[in-house]
Amino acid sequence: MELAIGILLAGCAIGAGLALIAGIGPGIGEGYAVGQALSAIGRQPECKGSVTTTMIMGCAIAETTGIYGLVIGILLIFVAPNIFVNILLNAIK
């Protein structure tokens, strides 16, 4: 039974690590978006307001995927092990 609990906890830890990898994508995407926005503003300074507004909206939407990954990682670290261990112990009884 201890082995089963250990495997369960290891699975939760691995899943949390994989969920937190989701933060890489938004970081790369937001950096690219800001770079392209600065390039557009450099070419046409008069459109600074619309480019900045669109860039900020896009970055906010892109950041939600990173936040979802963080929430899933936190749930897998702190909430899921207790629930899964209780299910396992009830199934064994």
Short mmCIF file of C-alpha atoms in Angstrom, two decimals:
data_model
loop_
_atom_site.label_atom_id
_atom_site.label_comp_id
_atom_site.label_asym_id
_atom_site.label_seq_id
_atom_site.Cartn_x
_atom_site.Cartn_y
_atom_site.Cartn_z
CA MET A 1 0.00 0.00 0.00
CA GLU A 2 2.89 2.37 0.73
CA LEU A 3 4.19 1.74 -2.78
CA ALA A 4 0.83 2.69 -4.28
CA ILE A 5 0.74 5.92 -2.26
CA GLY A 6 4.31 6.71 -3.31
CA ILE A 7 3.48 6.18 -6.97
CA LEU A 8 0.38 8.34 -6.58
CA LEU A 9 2.36 11.18 -5.00
CA ALA A 10 5.08 10.90 -7.64
CA GLY A 11 2.43 11.12 -10.36
CA CYS A 12 1.00 14.26 -8.79
CA ALA A 13 4.47 15.83 -8.57
CA ILE A 14 5.31 14.97 -12.18
CA GLY A 15 1.93 16.29 -13.34
CA ALA A 16 2.47 19.54 -11.44
CA GLY A 17 5.87 19.98 -13.05
CA LEU A 18 4.43 19.41 -16.50
CA ALA A 19 1.58 21.84 -15.80
CA LEU A 20 4.04 24.55 -14.82
CA ILE A 21 5.81 24.19 -18.17
CA ALA A 22 2.76 26.04 -19.52
CA GLY A 23 4.39 29.27 -18.32
CA ILE A 24 7.06 29.09 -21.03
CA GLY A 25 4.68 29.66 -23.94
CA PRO A 26 3.15 32.91 -22.73
CA GLY A 27 6.58 34.30 -21.86
CA ILE A 28 7.90 33.68 -25.35
CA GLY A 29 4.69 34.90 -27.00
CA GLU A 30 4.49 38.09 -24.98
CA GLY A 31 8.12 38.91 -25.62
CA TYR A 32 7.61 38.45 -29.35
CA ALA A 33 4.42 40.56 -29.29
CA VAL A 34 6.12 43.42 -27.46
CA GLY A 35 9.03 43.32 -29.89
CA GLN A 36 6.73 43.49 -32.88
CA ALA A 37 4.70 46.30 -31.27
CA LEU A 38 7.85 48.33 -30.70
CA SER A 39 8.85 47.73 -34.29
CA ALA A 40 5.43 48.90 -35.52
CA ILE A 41 5.57 52.01 -33.31
CA GLY A 42 9.07 52.74 -34.60
CA ARG A 43 7.82 52.62 -38.19
CA GLN A 44 4.61 54.61 -37.58
CA PRO A 45 4.74 56.59 -34.34
CA GLU A 46 1.27 58.09 -34.91
CA CYS A 47 -0.41 54.68 -34.34
CA LYS A 48 1.15 54.21 -30.89
CA GLY A 49 -2.16 54.23 -29.01
CA SER A 50 -3.91 51.55 -31.04
CA VAL A 51 -0.83 49.31 -31.24
CA THR A 52 -0.24 49.57 -27.49
CA THR A 53 -3.88 48.83 -26.66
CA THR A 54 -3.98 45.81 -28.93
CA MET A 55 -0.64 44.54 -27.60
CA ILE A 56 -1.74 44.81 -23.96
CA MET A 57 -5.01 42.99 -24.71
CA GLY A 58 -3.14 40.22 -26.51
CA CYS A 59 -0.62 39.85 -23.71
CA ALA A 60 -3.41 39.63 -21.13
CA ILE A 61 -5.13 36.88 -23.10
CA ALA A 62 -1.85 35.01 -23.59
CA GLU A 63 -1.06 35.23 -19.89
CA THR A 64 -4.22 33.33 -18.97
CA THR A 65 -2.70 30.06 -20.22
CA GLY A 66 0.22 30.50 -17.85
CA ILE A 67 -2.13 31.27 -14.98
CA TYR A 68 -4.21 28.16 -15.76
CA GLY A 69 -1.04 26.06 -15.68
CA LEU A 70 -0.05 27.58 -12.35
CA VAL A 71 -3.47 26.87 -10.84
CA ILE A 72 -3.40 23.26 -12.04
CA GLY A 73 0.13 22.84 -10.66
CA ILE A 74 -0.88 24.20 -7.26
CA LEU A 75 -3.94 21.94 -7.18
CA LEU A 76 -1.82 18.91 -8.06
CA ILE A 77 0.68 19.70 -5.32
CA PHE A 78 -1.63 20.63 -2.45
CA VAL A 79 -5.15 19.31 -3.11
CA ALA A 80 -5.02 16.25 -5.35
CA PRO A 81 -2.69 14.01 -3.28
CA ASN A 82 -5.02 14.11 -0.28
CA ILE A 83 -8.07 13.36 -2.41
CA PHE A 84 -6.37 10.55 -4.32
CA VAL A 85 -4.93 8.93 -1.18
CA ASN A 86 -8.38 8.99 0.45
CA ILE A 87 -9.90 7.37 -2.65
CA LEU A 88 -7.15 4.72 -2.65
CA LEU A 89 -7.59 3.96 1.05
CA ASN A 90 -11.38 3.69 0.68
CA ALA A 91 -10.97 1.36 -2.30
CA ILE A 92 -8.67 -0.93 -0.33
CA LYS A 93 -11.03 -1.22 2.67
#
